[in-house]
mmCIF file of C-alpha atoms and ligand atoms in Angstrom:
data_model
loop_
_atom_site.group_PDB
_atom_site.id
_atom_site.type_symbol
_atom_site.label_atom_id
_atom_site.label_comp_id
_atom_site.label_asym_id
_atom_site.label_seq_id
_atom_site.Cartn_x
_atom_site.Cartn_y
_atom_site.Cartn_z
ATOM 1 C CA UNK A 1 0.037 0.207 -0.144
ATOM 2 C CA UNK A 2 1.323 3.386 -0.894
ATOM 3 C CA UNK A 3 1.382 6.062 2.305
ATOM 4 C CA UNK A 4 -1.093 8.320 2.455
ATOM 5 C CA UNK A 5 -0.060 11.711 1.502
ATOM 6 C CA UNK A 6 -0.202 13.519 4.538
ATOM 7 C CA UNK A 7 -0.305 17.818 4.824
ATOM 8 C CA UNK A 8 -0.142 18.815 8.240
ATOM 9 C CA UNK A 9 -1.461 22.201 8.748
ATOM 10 C CA UNK A 10 -0.229 24.125 11.257
ATOM 11 C CA UNK A 11 1.744 21.437 12.355
ATOM 12 C CA UNK A 12 3.787 22.966 15.775
ATOM 13 C CA UNK A 13 5.805 20.624 17.649
ATOM 14 C CA UNK A 14 5.188 17.976 15.393
ATOM 15 C CA UNK A 15 1.524 15.648 17.488
ATOM 16 C CA UNK A 16 0.594 14.983 14.379
ATOM 17 C CA UNK A 17 3.040 13.837 13.043
ATOM 18 C CA UNK A 18 3.730 11.678 16.024
ATOM 19 C CA UNK A 19 -0.549 10.697 16.130
ATOM 20 C CA UNK A 20 0.304 9.182 12.644
ATOM 21 C CA UNK A 21 3.456 6.847 13.114
ATOM 22 C CA UNK A 22 1.627 5.634 15.976
ATOM 23 C CA UNK A 23 -1.629 4.991 14.736
ATOM 24 C CA UNK A 24 -0.204 2.133 12.528
ATOM 25 C CA UNK A 25 -1.348 3.499 8.529
ATOM 26 C CA UNK A 26 1.757 3.713 5.891
ATOM 27 C CA UNK A 27 1.764 7.804 5.933
ATOM 28 C CA UNK A 28 4.195 10.249 4.677
ATOM 29 C CA UNK A 29 4.277 14.202 5.120
ATOM 30 C CA UNK A 30 4.796 15.599 1.940
ATOM 31 C CA UNK A 31 4.915 19.254 4.076
ATOM 32 C CA UNK A 32 4.373 20.959 7.545
ATOM 33 C CA UNK A 33 3.695 24.503 7.731
ATOM 34 C CA UNK A 34 3.665 26.765 11.241
ATOM 35 C CA UNK A 35 5.103 30.106 11.535
ATOM 36 C CA UNK A 36 6.250 29.684 15.274
ATOM 37 C CA UNK A 37 10.036 29.833 15.483
ATOM 38 C CA UNK A 38 10.451 27.447 18.470
ATOM 39 C CA UNK A 39 7.800 24.927 17.377
ATOM 40 C CA UNK A 40 9.597 25.313 13.762
ATOM 41 C CA UNK A 41 13.419 23.857 15.801
ATOM 42 C CA UNK A 42 11.591 21.261 18.078
ATOM 43 C CA UNK A 43 9.699 20.334 14.792
ATOM 44 C CA UNK A 44 12.886 19.651 12.674
ATOM 45 C CA UNK A 45 14.841 18.162 15.409
ATOM 46 C CA UNK A 46 12.359 15.652 15.601
ATOM 47 C CA UNK A 47 11.553 15.769 11.311
ATOM 48 C CA UNK A 48 15.011 16.363 9.810
ATOM 49 C CA UNK A 49 13.210 14.394 6.210
ATOM 50 C CA UNK A 50 9.481 16.368 6.618
ATOM 51 C CA UNK A 51 9.667 19.359 3.883
ATOM 52 C CA UNK A 52 8.758 22.351 7.070
ATOM 53 C CA UNK A 53 7.443 25.367 5.809
ATOM 54 C CA UNK A 54 7.609 28.681 7.827
ATOM 55 C CA UNK A 55 4.770 30.316 6.093
ATOM 56 C CA UNK A 56 1.507 32.046 6.991
ATOM 57 C CA UNK A 57 -1.093 29.625 5.502
ATOM 58 C CA UNK A 58 -2.899 31.931 3.873
ATOM 59 C CA UNK A 59 -0.269 32.899 1.797
ATOM 60 C CA UNK A 60 0.399 29.436 -0.075
ATOM 61 C CA UNK A 61 -1.380 29.694 -3.217
ATOM 62 C CA UNK A 62 -3.947 27.015 -4.798
ATOM 63 C CA UNK A 63 -0.846 26.303 -7.158
ATOM 64 C CA UNK A 64 1.743 24.685 -3.950
ATOM 65 C CA UNK A 65 -1.387 23.127 -2.520
ATOM 66 C CA UNK A 66 -2.509 21.413 -5.810
ATOM 67 C CA UNK A 67 1.720 20.643 -6.656
ATOM 68 C CA UNK A 68 1.508 18.386 -3.023
ATOM 69 C CA UNK A 69 -0.445 16.024 -4.527
ATOM 70 C CA UNK A 70 -1.537 15.119 -1.469
ATOM 71 C CA UNK A 71 -4.287 12.224 0.498
ATOM 72 C CA UNK A 72 -5.554 13.698 3.456
ATOM 73 C CA UNK A 73 -4.969 17.613 5.881
ATOM 74 C CA UNK A 74 -4.212 16.892 9.436
ATOM 75 C CA UNK A 75 -4.533 20.101 11.107
ATOM 76 C CA UNK A 76 -5.609 22.250 14.504
ATOM 77 C CA UNK A 77 -6.366 25.779 13.946
ATOM 78 C CA UNK A 78 -5.406 28.060 16.343
ATOM 79 C CA UNK A 79 -7.907 27.591 19.459
ATOM 80 C CA UNK A 80 -7.578 30.855 20.906
ATOM 81 C CA UNK A 81 -10.843 32.247 19.284
ATOM 82 C CA UNK A 82 -13.385 29.691 20.738
ATOM 83 C CA UNK A 83 -11.553 28.962 23.322
ATOM 84 C CA UNK A 84 -13.928 29.795 27.347
ATOM 85 C CA UNK A 85 -11.509 32.514 28.814
ATOM 86 C CA UNK A 86 -10.806 34.369 25.564
ATOM 87 C CA UNK A 87 -13.035 36.842 23.974
ATOM 88 C CA UNK A 88 -14.717 34.008 21.184
ATOM 89 C CA UNK A 89 -14.064 36.178 18.739
ATOM 90 C CA UNK A 90 -14.764 33.093 16.399
ATOM 91 C CA UNK A 91 -14.571 34.042 12.499
ATOM 92 C CA UNK A 92 -13.890 37.539 13.143
ATOM 93 C CA UNK A 93 -11.006 37.201 14.750
ATOM 94 C CA UNK A 94 -7.829 37.886 13.053
ATOM 95 C CA UNK A 95 -6.944 33.959 13.593
ATOM 96 C CA UNK A 96 -9.751 32.373 12.590
ATOM 97 C CA UNK A 97 -8.547 34.240 9.198
ATOM 98 C CA UNK A 98 -5.708 30.727 7.791
ATOM 99 C CA UNK A 99 -8.735 28.423 8.691
ATOM 100 C CA UNK A 100 -11.332 30.172 6.883
ATOM 101 C CA UNK A 101 -8.895 30.183 3.411
ATOM 102 C CA UNK A 102 -8.212 27.222 3.959
ATOM 103 C CA UNK A 103 -12.060 26.845 3.361
ATOM 104 C CA UNK A 104 -12.410 28.030 0.223
ATOM 105 C CA UNK A 105 -9.226 26.546 -1.524
ATOM 106 C CA UNK A 106 -10.730 22.882 -0.217
ATOM 107 C CA UNK A 107 -13.573 23.201 -2.685
ATOM 108 C CA UNK A 108 -10.590 24.375 -5.813
ATOM 109 C CA UNK A 109 -7.975 22.355 -5.048
ATOM 110 C CA UNK A 110 -7.559 19.781 -8.602
ATOM 111 C CA UNK A 111 -7.598 16.810 -6.526
ATOM 112 C CA UNK A 112 -9.962 16.776 -3.303
ATOM 113 C CA UNK A 113 -8.257 15.203 -0.017
ATOM 114 C CA UNK A 114 -9.011 11.687 0.534
ATOM 115 C CA UNK A 115 -9.472 12.092 3.893
ATOM 116 C CA UNK A 116 -9.366 15.176 6.980
ATOM 117 C CA UNK A 117 -8.545 15.375 11.050
ATOM 118 C CA UNK A 118 -9.298 18.856 12.561
ATOM 119 C CA UNK A 119 -8.066 18.914 16.133
ATOM 120 C CA UNK A 120 -10.070 22.169 18.134
ATOM 121 C CA UNK A 121 -11.239 22.951 22.035
ATOM 122 C CA UNK A 122 -13.619 22.176 23.665
ATOM 123 C CA UNK A 123 -16.242 25.511 22.426
ATOM 124 C CA UNK A 124 -15.041 25.291 18.494
ATOM 125 C CA UNK A 125 -18.587 22.710 18.620
ATOM 126 C CA UNK A 126 -21.252 26.052 19.071
ATOM 127 C CA UNK A 127 -19.175 28.658 16.849
ATOM 128 C CA UNK A 128 -20.193 29.677 12.771
ATOM 129 C CA UNK A 129 -16.217 28.552 12.074
ATOM 130 C CA UNK A 130 -17.261 24.829 12.395
ATOM 131 C CA UNK A 131 -20.584 25.642 10.948
ATOM 132 C CA UNK A 132 -19.273 26.722 7.730
ATOM 133 C CA UNK A 133 -16.686 24.172 7.962
ATOM 134 C CA UNK A 134 -19.435 22.092 8.327
ATOM 135 C CA UNK A 135 -21.747 23.517 5.242
ATOM 136 C CA UNK A 136 -17.579 23.079 3.432
ATOM 137 C CA UNK A 137 -16.988 19.315 4.400
ATOM 138 C CA UNK A 138 -21.446 18.930 2.927
ATOM 139 C CA UNK A 139 -21.111 20.938 -0.010
ATOM 140 C CA UNK A 140 -17.774 19.071 -1.518
ATOM 141 C CA UNK A 141 -20.046 15.951 -0.366
ATOM 142 C CA UNK A 142 -17.290 14.891 2.708
ATOM 143 C CA UNK A 143 -18.965 12.239 5.360
ATOM 144 C CA UNK A 144 -17.866 13.433 8.519
ATOM 145 C CA UNK A 145 -18.307 12.444 12.994
ATOM 146 C CA UNK A 146 -17.451 15.269 15.026
ATOM 147 C CA UNK A 147 -16.414 13.987 19.075
ATOM 148 C CA UNK A 148 -15.451 15.625 22.242
ATOM 149 C CA UNK A 149 -12.007 13.641 23.534
ATOM 150 C CA UNK A 150 -10.309 13.826 27.058
ATOM 151 C CA UNK A 151 -6.990 11.169 27.210
ATOM 152 C CA UNK A 152 -9.035 10.121 30.546
ATOM 153 C CA UNK A 153 -10.886 7.504 27.469
ATOM 154 C CA UNK A 154 -7.949 6.001 26.894
ATOM 155 C CA UNK A 155 -6.462 5.209 30.450
ATOM 156 C CA UNK A 156 -4.204 8.217 30.136
ATOM 157 C CA UNK A 157 -4.852 10.153 34.033
ATOM 158 C CA UNK A 158 -5.030 14.095 32.103
ATOM 159 C CA UNK A 159 -7.923 15.669 31.744
ATOM 160 C CA UNK A 160 -7.249 18.011 28.264
ATOM 161 C CA UNK A 161 -11.121 17.698 26.751
ATOM 162 C CA UNK A 162 -11.223 18.294 22.750
ATOM 163 C CA UNK A 163 -12.384 18.411 19.214
ATOM 164 C CA UNK A 164 -12.703 16.123 16.019
ATOM 165 C CA UNK A 165 -13.902 16.185 13.288
ATOM 166 C CA UNK A 166 -13.347 13.106 10.601
ATOM 167 C CA UNK A 167 -13.819 13.195 7.423
ATOM 168 C CA UNK A 168 -13.749 10.928 4.494
ATOM 169 C CA UNK A 169 -14.930 11.831 1.128
ATOM 170 C CA UNK A 170 -17.465 9.004 0.223
ATOM 171 C CA UNK A 171 -16.546 5.228 -0.610
ATOM 172 C CA UNK A 172 -19.607 3.350 0.571
ATOM 173 C CA UNK A 173 -21.024 1.345 3.661
ATOM 174 C CA UNK A 174 -18.278 1.571 5.177
ATOM 175 C CA UNK A 175 -18.184 5.145 6.263
ATOM 176 C CA UNK A 176 -21.474 4.483 8.584
ATOM 177 C CA UNK A 177 -19.621 2.553 11.019
ATOM 178 C CA UNK A 178 -17.577 4.883 11.765
ATOM 179 C CA UNK A 179 -19.949 6.285 14.661
ATOM 180 C CA UNK A 180 -20.029 3.160 16.680
ATOM 181 C CA UNK A 181 -16.662 2.836 16.098
ATOM 182 C CA UNK A 182 -15.857 5.642 18.278
ATOM 183 C CA UNK A 183 -17.922 4.484 20.823
ATOM 184 C CA UNK A 184 -16.376 1.859 20.909
ATOM 185 C CA UNK A 185 -13.366 3.381 20.678
ATOM 186 C CA UNK A 186 -14.197 6.035 23.327
ATOM 187 C CA UNK A 187 -17.215 4.663 25.554
ATOM 188 C CA UNK A 188 -19.056 7.092 26.836
ATOM 189 C CA UNK A 189 -18.240 7.306 30.812
ATOM 190 C CA UNK A 190 -19.058 4.994 33.127
ATOM 191 C CA UNK A 191 -22.242 6.205 35.844
ATOM 192 C CA UNK A 192 -21.101 9.011 38.350
ATOM 193 C CA UNK A 193 -17.448 9.472 36.178
ATOM 194 C CA UNK A 194 -16.540 12.734 34.676
ATOM 195 C CA UNK A 195 -17.998 13.742 32.275
ATOM 196 C CA UNK A 196 -14.630 14.424 30.782
ATOM 197 C CA UNK A 197 -14.616 11.193 28.214
ATOM 198 C CA UNK A 198 -16.245 11.004 25.090
ATOM 199 C CA UNK A 199 -19.147 12.497 23.388
ATOM 200 C CA UNK A 200 -20.394 11.427 20.153
ATOM 201 C CA UNK A 201 -21.760 14.490 19.070
ATOM 202 C CA UNK A 202 -22.779 14.232 14.868
ATOM 203 C CA UNK A 203 -25.313 14.261 13.560
ATOM 204 C CA UNK A 204 -25.840 17.730 15.319
ATOM 205 C CA UNK A 205 -23.756 19.301 17.507
ATOM 206 C CA UNK A 206 -24.737 19.108 21.277
ATOM 207 C CA UNK A 207 -22.897 21.402 24.398
ATOM 208 C CA UNK A 208 -21.460 18.060 26.642
ATOM 209 C CA UNK A 209 -21.654 19.756 29.492
ATOM 210 C CA UNK A 210 -18.788 21.564 31.929
ATOM 211 C CA UNK A 211 -15.052 19.809 32.177
ATOM 212 C CA UNK A 212 -14.200 20.637 34.792
ATOM 213 C CA UNK A 213 -10.727 21.382 33.213
ATOM 214 C CA UNK A 214 -10.199 24.493 35.474
ATOM 215 C CA UNK A 215 -11.920 23.769 38.868
ATOM 216 C CA UNK A 216 -9.247 23.595 41.078
ATOM 217 C CA UNK A 217 -7.898 22.635 44.253
ATOM 218 C CA UNK A 218 -6.970 19.473 45.966
ATOM 219 C CA UNK A 219 -9.217 16.850 48.167
ATOM 220 C CA UNK A 220 -9.904 18.835 50.997
ATOM 221 C CA UNK A 221 -12.791 21.467 51.198
ATOM 222 C CA UNK A 222 -11.141 23.093 53.700
ATOM 223 C CA UNK A 223 -9.330 24.789 50.382
ATOM 224 C CA UNK A 224 -11.179 26.851 47.721
ATOM 225 C CA UNK A 225 -13.792 23.351 46.460
ATOM 226 C CA UNK A 226 -16.523 21.860 46.335
ATOM 227 C CA UNK A 227 -18.958 18.847 47.015
ATOM 228 C CA UNK A 228 -18.941 17.932 43.539
ATOM 229 C CA UNK A 229 -15.308 18.368 43.089
ATOM 230 C CA UNK A 230 -14.018 16.373 45.565
ATOM 231 C CA UNK A 231 -15.973 13.285 44.306
ATOM 232 C CA UNK A 232 -15.591 13.648 40.970
ATOM 233 C CA UNK A 233 -12.243 13.918 42.035
ATOM 234 C CA UNK A 234 -12.329 10.802 43.943
ATOM 235 C CA UNK A 235 -14.394 9.302 41.153
ATOM 236 C CA UNK A 236 -11.509 9.461 38.930
ATOM 237 C CA UNK A 237 -8.943 8.475 40.963
ATOM 238 C CA UNK A 238 -10.407 5.650 41.655
ATOM 239 C CA UNK A 239 -11.163 4.405 38.631
ATOM 240 C CA UNK A 240 -8.770 1.362 37.449
ATOM 241 C CA UNK A 241 -8.835 1.739 33.294
ATOM 242 C CA UNK A 242 -6.504 5.066 34.244
ATOM 243 C CA UNK A 243 -2.809 4.432 34.908
ATOM 244 C CA UNK A 244 -1.540 6.757 37.960
ATOM 245 C CA UNK A 245 0.509 9.649 37.586
ATOM 246 C CA UNK A 246 3.343 7.036 38.228
ATOM 247 C CA UNK A 247 3.633 5.581 35.556
ATOM 248 C CA UNK A 248 5.104 8.994 33.703
ATOM 249 C CA UNK A 249 7.262 10.900 36.308
ATOM 250 C CA UNK A 250 10.465 10.723 35.160
ATOM 251 C CA UNK A 251 13.135 9.458 37.285
ATOM 252 C CA UNK A 252 13.102 11.387 40.793
ATOM 253 C CA UNK A 253 17.332 11.551 41.163
ATOM 254 C CA UNK A 254 19.184 13.707 44.177
ATOM 255 C CA UNK A 255 18.039 16.863 44.060
ATOM 256 C CA UNK A 256 17.608 16.755 39.953
ATOM 257 C CA UNK A 257 13.676 18.267 40.646
ATOM 258 C CA UNK A 258 15.102 21.112 42.641
ATOM 259 C CA UNK A 259 14.966 23.077 39.392
ATOM 260 C CA UNK A 260 10.814 22.513 39.180
ATOM 261 C CA UNK A 261 9.798 23.272 43.326
ATOM 262 C CA UNK A 262 7.463 25.761 43.319
ATOM 263 C CA UNK A 263 8.773 29.059 45.262
ATOM 264 C CA UNK A 264 7.847 30.560 48.296
ATOM 265 C CA UNK A 265 6.533 33.380 46.239
ATOM 266 C CA UNK A 266 3.732 31.398 44.796
ATOM 267 C CA UNK A 267 2.934 28.385 47.488
ATOM 268 C CA UNK A 268 2.098 31.444 49.605
ATOM 269 C CA UNK A 269 -0.817 32.968 47.049
ATOM 270 C CA UNK A 270 -1.743 30.646 45.243
ATOM 271 C CA UNK A 271 -1.708 27.377 47.747
ATOM 272 C CA UNK A 272 -5.466 27.638 48.176
ATOM 273 C CA UNK A 273 -6.499 27.302 44.219
ATOM 274 C CA UNK A 274 -3.217 24.604 43.598
ATOM 275 C CA UNK A 275 -4.657 21.443 41.684
ATOM 276 C CA UNK A 276 -2.102 19.137 44.452
ATOM 277 C CA UNK A 277 -2.167 15.463 43.185
ATOM 278 C CA UNK A 278 -0.067 12.408 44.324
ATOM 279 C CA UNK A 279 1.952 9.635 42.061
ATOM 280 C CA UNK A 280 -1.030 7.424 42.900
ATOM 281 C CA UNK A 281 -3.492 9.493 41.501
ATOM 282 C CA UNK A 282 -4.915 9.200 38.237
ATOM 283 C CA UNK A 283 -6.114 12.350 37.370
ATOM 284 C CA UNK A 284 -4.421 15.933 36.417
ATOM 285 C CA UNK A 285 -5.890 19.256 34.326
ATOM 286 C CA UNK A 286 -5.277 20.165 31.012
ATOM 287 C CA UNK A 287 -1.213 21.574 30.882
ATOM 288 C CA UNK A 288 -1.438 25.402 29.081
ATOM 289 C CA UNK A 289 0.025 26.802 27.213
ATOM 290 C CA UNK A 290 0.969 29.378 30.366
ATOM 291 C CA UNK A 291 2.450 26.174 32.640
ATOM 292 C CA UNK A 292 5.112 26.986 35.071
ATOM 293 C CA UNK A 293 4.304 30.966 34.047
ATOM 294 C CA UNK A 294 0.806 31.791 35.967
ATOM 295 C CA UNK A 295 -0.363 28.943 38.701
ATOM 296 C CA UNK A 296 -3.699 29.262 38.502
ATOM 297 C CA UNK A 297 -5.774 26.798 36.177
ATOM 298 C CA UNK A 298 -2.505 25.825 34.198
ATOM 299 C CA UNK A 299 -1.969 22.660 35.268
ATOM 300 C CA UNK A 300 -1.110 20.685 38.004
ATOM 301 C CA UNK A 301 1.014 20.543 40.586
ATOM 302 C CA UNK A 302 2.967 17.363 42.143
ATOM 303 C CA UNK A 303 3.190 16.564 46.079
ATOM 304 C CA UNK A 304 6.717 15.121 46.200
ATOM 305 C CA UNK A 305 6.983 14.551 49.657
ATOM 306 C CA UNK A 306 4.341 12.033 50.407
ATOM 307 C CA UNK A 307 5.255 11.649 53.778
ATOM 308 C CA UNK A 308 3.873 14.813 55.166
ATOM 309 C CA UNK A 309 -0.217 14.789 54.985
ATOM 310 C CA UNK A 310 -1.849 17.000 52.933
ATOM 311 C CA UNK A 311 -4.544 17.467 56.060
ATOM 312 C CA UNK A 312 -1.706 18.517 59.088
ATOM 313 C CA UNK A 313 -0.703 21.007 56.467
ATOM 314 C CA UNK A 314 -4.571 22.992 54.890
ATOM 315 C CA UNK A 315 -5.764 22.598 58.407
ATOM 316 C CA UNK A 316 -5.889 25.700 60.240
ATOM 317 C CA UNK A 317 -3.089 27.170 57.503
ATOM 318 C CA UNK A 318 -5.332 30.257 57.456
ATOM 319 C CA UNK A 319 -5.465 31.456 60.729
ATOM 320 C CA UNK A 320 -1.082 30.865 60.424
ATOM 321 C CA UNK A 321 1.514 33.872 60.200
ATOM 322 C CA UNK A 322 3.731 33.746 56.815
ATOM 323 C CA UNK A 323 6.186 32.015 58.495
ATOM 324 C CA UNK A 324 4.595 29.245 60.221
ATOM 325 C CA UNK A 325 2.473 28.884 57.009
ATOM 326 C CA UNK A 326 6.062 28.887 54.375
ATOM 327 C CA UNK A 327 6.889 26.307 56.836
ATOM 328 C CA UNK A 328 3.937 24.003 55.976
ATOM 329 C CA UNK A 329 3.235 24.175 52.951
ATOM 330 C CA UNK A 330 7.154 23.438 51.654
ATOM 331 C CA UNK A 331 6.832 20.000 53.367
ATOM 332 C CA UNK A 332 4.696 18.584 50.598
ATOM 333 C CA UNK A 333 7.818 19.414 47.746
ATOM 334 C CA UNK A 334 5.147 20.573 45.470
ATOM 335 C CA UNK A 335 6.260 20.795 42.158
ATOM 336 C CA UNK A 336 5.665 21.449 38.623
ATOM 337 C CA UNK A 337 5.710 17.985 36.141
ATOM 338 C CA UNK A 338 8.643 18.521 33.832
ATOM 339 C CA UNK A 339 8.157 19.214 30.206
ATOM 340 C CA UNK A 340 8.960 15.377 29.275
ATOM 341 C CA UNK A 341 6.402 13.996 32.519
ATOM 342 C CA UNK A 342 4.013 16.833 30.681
ATOM 343 C CA UNK A 343 5.539 15.311 27.394
ATOM 344 C CA UNK A 344 4.465 11.851 28.532
ATOM 345 C CA UNK A 345 1.169 12.741 29.911
ATOM 346 C CA UNK A 346 0.300 13.912 26.368
ATOM 347 C CA UNK A 347 1.118 10.413 25.017
ATOM 348 C CA UNK A 348 4.239 11.401 23.499
ATOM 349 C CA UNK A 349 6.035 8.744 22.377
ATOM 350 C CA UNK A 350 9.944 8.201 24.066
ATOM 351 C CA UNK A 351 11.906 9.425 21.403
ATOM 352 C CA UNK A 352 10.090 13.071 21.128
ATOM 353 C CA UNK A 353 13.212 14.778 22.159
ATOM 354 C CA UNK A 354 13.720 18.945 22.538
ATOM 355 C CA UNK A 355 16.793 20.197 20.542
ATOM 356 C CA UNK A 356 18.481 21.870 23.313
ATOM 357 C CA UNK A 357 18.801 25.765 23.423
ATOM 358 C CA UNK A 358 14.980 25.778 24.002
ATOM 359 C CA UNK A 359 14.072 27.368 27.847
ATOM 360 C CA UNK A 360 12.199 24.646 30.120
ATOM 361 C CA UNK A 361 9.135 27.521 29.890
ATOM 362 C CA UNK A 362 9.715 27.828 25.950
ATOM 363 C CA UNK A 363 8.520 24.034 26.048
ATOM 364 C CA UNK A 364 5.754 23.787 27.968
ATOM 365 C CA UNK A 365 4.180 26.447 26.239
ATOM 366 C CA UNK A 366 4.264 24.434 22.751
ATOM 367 C CA UNK A 367 3.541 21.046 24.681
ATOM 368 C CA UNK A 368 -0.207 23.356 26.352
ATOM 369 C CA UNK A 369 -0.189 23.855 22.351
ATOM 370 C CA UNK A 370 -0.164 20.621 21.098
ATOM 371 C CA UNK A 371 -2.834 17.072 21.208
ATOM 372 C CA UNK A 372 -2.697 14.480 23.042
ATOM 373 C CA UNK A 373 -0.919 11.869 20.822
ATOM 374 C CA UNK A 374 -2.411 8.552 21.894
ATOM 375 C CA UNK A 375 -6.417 9.833 21.486
ATOM 376 C CA UNK A 376 -5.168 11.598 17.103
ATOM 377 C CA UNK A 377 -4.181 8.547 16.865
ATOM 378 C CA UNK A 378 -6.834 5.778 17.973
ATOM 379 C CA UNK A 379 -8.923 8.256 15.864
ATOM 380 C CA UNK A 380 -6.437 8.093 13.156
ATOM 381 C CA UNK A 381 -6.996 4.241 12.698
ATOM 382 C CA UNK A 382 -10.341 4.732 12.849
ATOM 383 C CA UNK A 383 -10.819 7.025 9.977
ATOM 384 C CA UNK A 384 -7.534 5.630 7.429
ATOM 385 C CA UNK A 385 -8.058 1.987 8.505
HETATM 386 N N1 SAH B 401 -1.146 20.308 16.801
HETATM 387 C C1 SAH B 401 -0.018 21.127 16.953
HETATM 388 C C2 SAH B 401 0.028 21.963 17.529
HETATM 389 C C3 SAH B 401 -1.548 23.690 16.739
HETATM 390 S S1 SAH B 401 -1.262 25.237 18.304
HETATM 391 C C4 SAH B 401 1.478 20.814 17.773
HETATM 392 O O1 SAH B 401 1.255 19.277 17.518
HETATM 393 O O2 SAH B 401 2.658 21.289 17.955
HETATM 394 C C5 SAH B 401 -1.298 25.877 17.037
HETATM 395 C C6 SAH B 401 -0.652 27.144 15.478
HETATM 396 O O3 SAH B 401 -0.936 27.106 14.438
HETATM 397 C C7 SAH B 401 0.044 26.951 15.887
HETATM 398 O O4 SAH B 401 1.580 26.801 15.848
HETATM 399 C C8 SAH B 401 0.515 28.342 15.866
HETATM 400 O O5 SAH B 401 2.012 28.348 15.283
HETATM 401 C C9 SAH B 401 0.079 28.285 14.364
HETATM 402 N N2 SAH B 401 -0.054 29.329 13.898
HETATM 403 C C10 SAH B 401 -1.355 29.775 13.826
HETATM 404 N N3 SAH B 401 -1.643 30.569 12.499
HETATM 405 C C11 SAH B 401 -0.737 30.314 11.604
HETATM 406 C C12 SAH B 401 -0.856 30.310 10.545
HETATM 407 N N4 SAH B 401 -2.228 31.891 10.074
HETATM 408 N N5 SAH B 401 -0.390 30.068 9.577
HETATM 409 C C13 SAH B 401 0.130 29.107 9.987
HETATM 410 N N6 SAH B 401 0.914 28.466 10.764
HETATM 411 C C14 SAH B 401 0.487 29.284 12.213
#
């Protein structure tokens, strides 16, 4: 079988490329396109053979696209216009321009791609951009499926609820099966479990409720969290189909985690809103591109010292002097997950690495923009096989 020729738009650090390698279907990325120079350096470092275009998508002509003669487009358009924390500028946000350009080009290609995979944040499913995508695909006679999936449904202890659209140019009966295949692969959450798993949106689009990804706090009511949140975390931690955080950690050698410890100022200011997890937990919140720079809502932190009980630290904390508070909090040895550990939780293989000069903050930033490789590889298997 000839390799499927892939056009990887918004390629970033190559999450889609890794998913393609992992899905087992022979594929060749004929061009990867992105304008982020840091991400491009990382992409080039890991995929030196792949043609990487450091160009804006909307600056590439129809002619150039035709010359690539691709069978499939993978794309993760910028998500800021659709996030709940963003301004939700949708199609009027300038960052959506390149996506609208792709929709304009698609019907005019000499040879429309047989497959399309699009990834975006929760929020995209109710956007006008999604409506335009659906219209274009319908006009071009594609069959398509939409699904919301979080890595927890493939056994990874990390919440990252994302919208995916899989499209295939109609080929016959096999198309109707994809819906049930998706449901088999990403079964809906068990009773009482988090709603962060899978819900198939197609054929009509529904919103799947809250994700909890921006929820903060540990398992302690005296921190700022509700009973529902605590209960949800307990259910998550007791879900045997999800692996423990421990499996994703780097070996801890003397002092090698020091650079990742949370400093005194951060501890004193943000202790009550940290999402703290332990190695035996089966959950963590979504790592965003602000991880390591901002504390609130950007990703979980890890308790490094298990001899200290969380209750002993947090009970009555507010009544203490700053100095006493700090002494207690320091005992937990709270630290950020390392970029390698974040990459592990995002399903990146061991072969993935960063060039030496990339800083820790840059690593968190590009990882936060990327995707869960295991989730996408499973979707690719459904679409391509
Ligand atoms: N899936 C990628 C990340 C996608 S994030 C990964 O695995 O890393 C969106 C990416 O789109 C960013 O890297 C950003 O630099 C790129 N981008 C945004 N607008 C663009 C445009 N007009 N042309 C090309 N790339 C663009």
